[in-house]
PDB file of C-alpha atoms in Angstrom:
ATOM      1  CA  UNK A   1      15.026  -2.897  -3.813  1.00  0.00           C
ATOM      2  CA  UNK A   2      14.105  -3.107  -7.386  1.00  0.00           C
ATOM      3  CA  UNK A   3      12.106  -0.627  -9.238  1.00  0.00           C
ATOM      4  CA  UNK A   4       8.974  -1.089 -11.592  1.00  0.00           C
ATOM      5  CA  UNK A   5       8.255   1.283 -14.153  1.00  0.00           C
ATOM      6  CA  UNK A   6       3.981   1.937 -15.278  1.00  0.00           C
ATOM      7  CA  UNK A   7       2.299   3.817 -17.478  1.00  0.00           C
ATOM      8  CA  UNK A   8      -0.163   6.361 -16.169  1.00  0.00           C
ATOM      9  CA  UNK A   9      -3.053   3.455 -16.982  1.00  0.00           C
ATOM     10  CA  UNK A  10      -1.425   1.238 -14.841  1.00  0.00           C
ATOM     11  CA  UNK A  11      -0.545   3.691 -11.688  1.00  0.00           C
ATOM     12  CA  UNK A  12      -4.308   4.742 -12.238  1.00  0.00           C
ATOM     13  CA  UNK A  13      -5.509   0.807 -12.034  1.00  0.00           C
ATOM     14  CA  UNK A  14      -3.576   0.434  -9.009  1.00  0.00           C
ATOM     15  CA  UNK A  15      -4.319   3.978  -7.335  1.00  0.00           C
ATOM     16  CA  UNK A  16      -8.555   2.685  -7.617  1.00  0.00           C
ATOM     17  CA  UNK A  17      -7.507  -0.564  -5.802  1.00  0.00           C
ATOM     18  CA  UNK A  18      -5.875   0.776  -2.782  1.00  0.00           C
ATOM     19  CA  UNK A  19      -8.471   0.259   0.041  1.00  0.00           C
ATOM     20  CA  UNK A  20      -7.459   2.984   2.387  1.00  0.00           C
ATOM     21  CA  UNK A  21      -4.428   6.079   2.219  1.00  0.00           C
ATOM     22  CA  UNK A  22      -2.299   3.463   4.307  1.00  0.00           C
ATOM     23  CA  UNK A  23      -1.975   0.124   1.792  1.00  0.00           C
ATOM     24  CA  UNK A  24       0.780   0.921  -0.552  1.00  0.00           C
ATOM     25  CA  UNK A  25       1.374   0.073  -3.615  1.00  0.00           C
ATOM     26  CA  UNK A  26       2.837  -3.230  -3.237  1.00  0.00           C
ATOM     27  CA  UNK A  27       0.321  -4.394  -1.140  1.00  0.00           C
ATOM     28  CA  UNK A  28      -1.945  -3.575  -4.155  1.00  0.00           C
ATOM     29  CA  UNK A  29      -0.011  -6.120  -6.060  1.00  0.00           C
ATOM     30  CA  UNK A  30       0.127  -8.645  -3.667  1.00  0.00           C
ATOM     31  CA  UNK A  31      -3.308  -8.872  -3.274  1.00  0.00           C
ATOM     32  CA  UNK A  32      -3.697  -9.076  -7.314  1.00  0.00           C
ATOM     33  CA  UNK A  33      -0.920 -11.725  -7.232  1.00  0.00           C
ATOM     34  CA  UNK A  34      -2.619 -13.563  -4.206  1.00  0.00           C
ATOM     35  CA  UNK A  35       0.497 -13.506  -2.147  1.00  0.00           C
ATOM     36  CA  UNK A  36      -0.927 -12.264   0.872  1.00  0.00           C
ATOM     37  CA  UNK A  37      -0.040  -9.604   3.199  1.00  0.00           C
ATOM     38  CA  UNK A  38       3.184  -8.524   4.252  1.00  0.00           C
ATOM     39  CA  UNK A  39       2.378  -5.851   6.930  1.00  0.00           C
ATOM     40  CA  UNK A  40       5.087  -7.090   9.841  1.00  0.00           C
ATOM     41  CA  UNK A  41       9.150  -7.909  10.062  1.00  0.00           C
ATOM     42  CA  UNK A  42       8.148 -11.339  11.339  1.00  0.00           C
ATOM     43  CA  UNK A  43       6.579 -11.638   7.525  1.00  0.00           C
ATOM     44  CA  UNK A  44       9.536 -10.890   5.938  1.00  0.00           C
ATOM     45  CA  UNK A  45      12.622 -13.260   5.617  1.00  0.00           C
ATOM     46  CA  UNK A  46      15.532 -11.243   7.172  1.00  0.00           C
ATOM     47  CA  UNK A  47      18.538 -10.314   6.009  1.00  0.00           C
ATOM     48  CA  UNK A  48      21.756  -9.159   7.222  1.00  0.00           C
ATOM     49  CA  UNK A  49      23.589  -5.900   6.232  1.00  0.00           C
ATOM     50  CA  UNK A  50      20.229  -3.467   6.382  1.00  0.00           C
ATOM     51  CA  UNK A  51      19.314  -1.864   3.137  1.00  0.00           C
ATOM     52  CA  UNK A  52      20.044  -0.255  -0.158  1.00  0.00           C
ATOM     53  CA  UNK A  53      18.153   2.330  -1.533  1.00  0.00           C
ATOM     54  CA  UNK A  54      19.160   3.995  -4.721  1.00  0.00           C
ATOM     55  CA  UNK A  55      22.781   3.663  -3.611  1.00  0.00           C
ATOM     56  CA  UNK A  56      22.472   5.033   0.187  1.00  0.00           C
ATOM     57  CA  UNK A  57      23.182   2.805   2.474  1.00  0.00           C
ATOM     58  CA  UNK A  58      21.326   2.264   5.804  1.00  0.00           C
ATOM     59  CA  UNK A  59      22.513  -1.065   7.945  1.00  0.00           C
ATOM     60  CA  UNK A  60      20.502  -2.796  10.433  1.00  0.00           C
ATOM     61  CA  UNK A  61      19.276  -0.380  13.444  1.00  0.00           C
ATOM     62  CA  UNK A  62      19.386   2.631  11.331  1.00  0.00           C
ATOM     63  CA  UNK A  63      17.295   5.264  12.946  1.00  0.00           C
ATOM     64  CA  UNK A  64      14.461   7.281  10.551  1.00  0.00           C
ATOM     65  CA  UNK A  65      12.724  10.352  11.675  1.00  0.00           C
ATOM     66  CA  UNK A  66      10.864  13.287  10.448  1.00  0.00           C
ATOM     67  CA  UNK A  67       8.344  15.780  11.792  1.00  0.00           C
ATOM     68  CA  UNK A  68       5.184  16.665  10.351  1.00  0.00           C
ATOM     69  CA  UNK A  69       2.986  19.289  11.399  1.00  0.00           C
ATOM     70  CA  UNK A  70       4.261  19.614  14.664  1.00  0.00           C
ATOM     71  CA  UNK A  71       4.333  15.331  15.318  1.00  0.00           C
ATOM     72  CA  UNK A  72       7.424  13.170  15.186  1.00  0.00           C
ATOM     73  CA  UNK A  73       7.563  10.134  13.515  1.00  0.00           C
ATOM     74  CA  UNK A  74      10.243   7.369  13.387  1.00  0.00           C
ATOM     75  CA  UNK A  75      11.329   3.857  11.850  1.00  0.00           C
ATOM     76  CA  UNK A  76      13.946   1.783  11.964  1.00  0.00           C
ATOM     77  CA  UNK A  77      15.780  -1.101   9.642  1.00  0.00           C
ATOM     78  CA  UNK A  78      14.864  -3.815  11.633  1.00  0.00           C
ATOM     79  CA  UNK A  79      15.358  -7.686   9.709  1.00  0.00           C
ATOM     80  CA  UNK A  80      16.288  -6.186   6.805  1.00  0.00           C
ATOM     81  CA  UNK A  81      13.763  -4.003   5.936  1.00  0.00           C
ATOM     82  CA  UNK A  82      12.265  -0.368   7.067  1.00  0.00           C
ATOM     83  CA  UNK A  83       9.743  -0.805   9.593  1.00  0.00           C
ATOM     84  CA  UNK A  84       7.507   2.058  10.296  1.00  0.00           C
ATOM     85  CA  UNK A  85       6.542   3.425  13.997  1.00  0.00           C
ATOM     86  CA  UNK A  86       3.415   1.305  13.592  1.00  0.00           C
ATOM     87  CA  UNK A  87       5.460  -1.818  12.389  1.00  0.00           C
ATOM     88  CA  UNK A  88       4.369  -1.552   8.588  1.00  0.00           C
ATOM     89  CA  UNK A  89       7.470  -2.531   5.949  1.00  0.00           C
ATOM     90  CA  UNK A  90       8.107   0.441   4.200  1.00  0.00           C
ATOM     91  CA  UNK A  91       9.397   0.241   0.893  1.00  0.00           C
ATOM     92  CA  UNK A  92      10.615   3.449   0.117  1.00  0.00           C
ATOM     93  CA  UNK A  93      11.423   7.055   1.752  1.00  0.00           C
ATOM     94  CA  UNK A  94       8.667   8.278  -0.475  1.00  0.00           C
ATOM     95  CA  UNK A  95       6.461   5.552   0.111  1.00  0.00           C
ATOM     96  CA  UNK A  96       7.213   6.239   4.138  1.00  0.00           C
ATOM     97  CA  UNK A  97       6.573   9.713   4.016  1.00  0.00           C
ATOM     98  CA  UNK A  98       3.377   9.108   1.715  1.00  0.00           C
ATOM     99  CA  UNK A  99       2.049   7.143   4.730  1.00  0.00           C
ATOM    100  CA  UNK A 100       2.349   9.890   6.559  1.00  0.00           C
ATOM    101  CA  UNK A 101       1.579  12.965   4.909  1.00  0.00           C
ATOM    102  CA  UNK A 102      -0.946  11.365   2.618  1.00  0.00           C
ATOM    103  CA  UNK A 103       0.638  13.368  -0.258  1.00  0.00           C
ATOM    104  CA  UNK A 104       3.592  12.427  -3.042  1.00  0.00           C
ATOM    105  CA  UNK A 105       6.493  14.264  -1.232  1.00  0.00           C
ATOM    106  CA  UNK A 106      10.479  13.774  -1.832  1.00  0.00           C
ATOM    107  CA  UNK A 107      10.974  10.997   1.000  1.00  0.00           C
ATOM    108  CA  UNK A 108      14.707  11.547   0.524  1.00  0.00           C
ATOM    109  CA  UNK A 109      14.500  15.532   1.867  1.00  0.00           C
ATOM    110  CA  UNK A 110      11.332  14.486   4.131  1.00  0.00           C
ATOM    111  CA  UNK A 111      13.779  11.724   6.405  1.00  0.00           C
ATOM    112  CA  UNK A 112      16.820  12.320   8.861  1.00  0.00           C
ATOM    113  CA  UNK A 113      18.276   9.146   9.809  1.00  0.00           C
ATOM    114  CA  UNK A 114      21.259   7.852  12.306  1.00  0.00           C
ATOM    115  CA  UNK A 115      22.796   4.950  11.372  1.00  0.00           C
ATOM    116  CA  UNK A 116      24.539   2.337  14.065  1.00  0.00           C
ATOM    117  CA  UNK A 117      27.897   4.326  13.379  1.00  0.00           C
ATOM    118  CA  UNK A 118      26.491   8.167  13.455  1.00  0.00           C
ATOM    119  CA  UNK A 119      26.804  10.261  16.260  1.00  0.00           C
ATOM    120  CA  UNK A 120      24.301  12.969  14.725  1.00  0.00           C
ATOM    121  CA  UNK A 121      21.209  12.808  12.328  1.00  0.00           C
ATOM    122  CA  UNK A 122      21.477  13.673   8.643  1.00  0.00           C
ATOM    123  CA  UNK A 123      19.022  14.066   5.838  1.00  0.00           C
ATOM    124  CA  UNK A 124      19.138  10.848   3.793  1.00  0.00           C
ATOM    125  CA  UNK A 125      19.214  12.766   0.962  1.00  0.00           C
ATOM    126  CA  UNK A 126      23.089  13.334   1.781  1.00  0.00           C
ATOM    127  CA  UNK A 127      23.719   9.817   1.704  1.00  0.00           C
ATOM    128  CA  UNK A 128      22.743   9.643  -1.972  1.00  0.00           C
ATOM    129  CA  UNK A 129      25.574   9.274  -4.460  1.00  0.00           C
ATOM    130  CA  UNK A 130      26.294  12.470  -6.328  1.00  0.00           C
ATOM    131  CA  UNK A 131      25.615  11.944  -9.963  1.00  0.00           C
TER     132      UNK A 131
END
């Protein structure tokens, strides 16, 4: 997972080109770069091991869920990457959460996960390396 920094003028640019609340981002760029979309796990070459975000890890079949406003909503690491309830790659907790709440919200306190090896759920924002 790599990260891309913007100016304002940039994030602005982009923000105008997203079509509705539910393309991200990336699929912003993708469309500018004319690499198509990228919407399902069948899209996406897989990988083995699960994922690494900012340190935490989260290995294939890692369970993701959070409620909002009363309604549960899940995802999974599935191929290698976080798939979404509605089978959408997700390419960040905040990004997840985003897609759900339709607001910028801390997708690290917004999760609980259960990875293959957990008995329990946990935030994901415990998994974090302490600084």
């Amino acid at each position: 997972m790599a990260t891309i920094d913007v100016d304002f003028e940039v994030y602005k640019a982009l923000t105008i080109r997203r079509e509705t609340e539910e393309m991200t981002y990336n699929d912003v760029l993708r469309q500018l770069l004319s690499l198509g979309a990228q919407t399902r796990a069948e899209n996406v070459a897989e990988t083995l091991g699960g994922l690494i975000y900012k340190g935490a890890e989260f290995p294939e079949g890692t369970q993701f869920r959070a409620t909002y406003k009363g309604q549960t909503y899940t995802g999974a690491i599935k191929g290698g990457v976080w798939l979404d309830e509605k089978g959408r790659v997700q390419n960040s907790p905040s990004e997840a959460a985003y897609s759900i709440t339709g607001n910028h919200v801390n997708g690290w306190r917004f999760w609980e996960c259960r990875r293959p090896s957990d008995t329990t759920w946990r935030s994901i924002d415990s998994l974090r390396p302490k600084k």
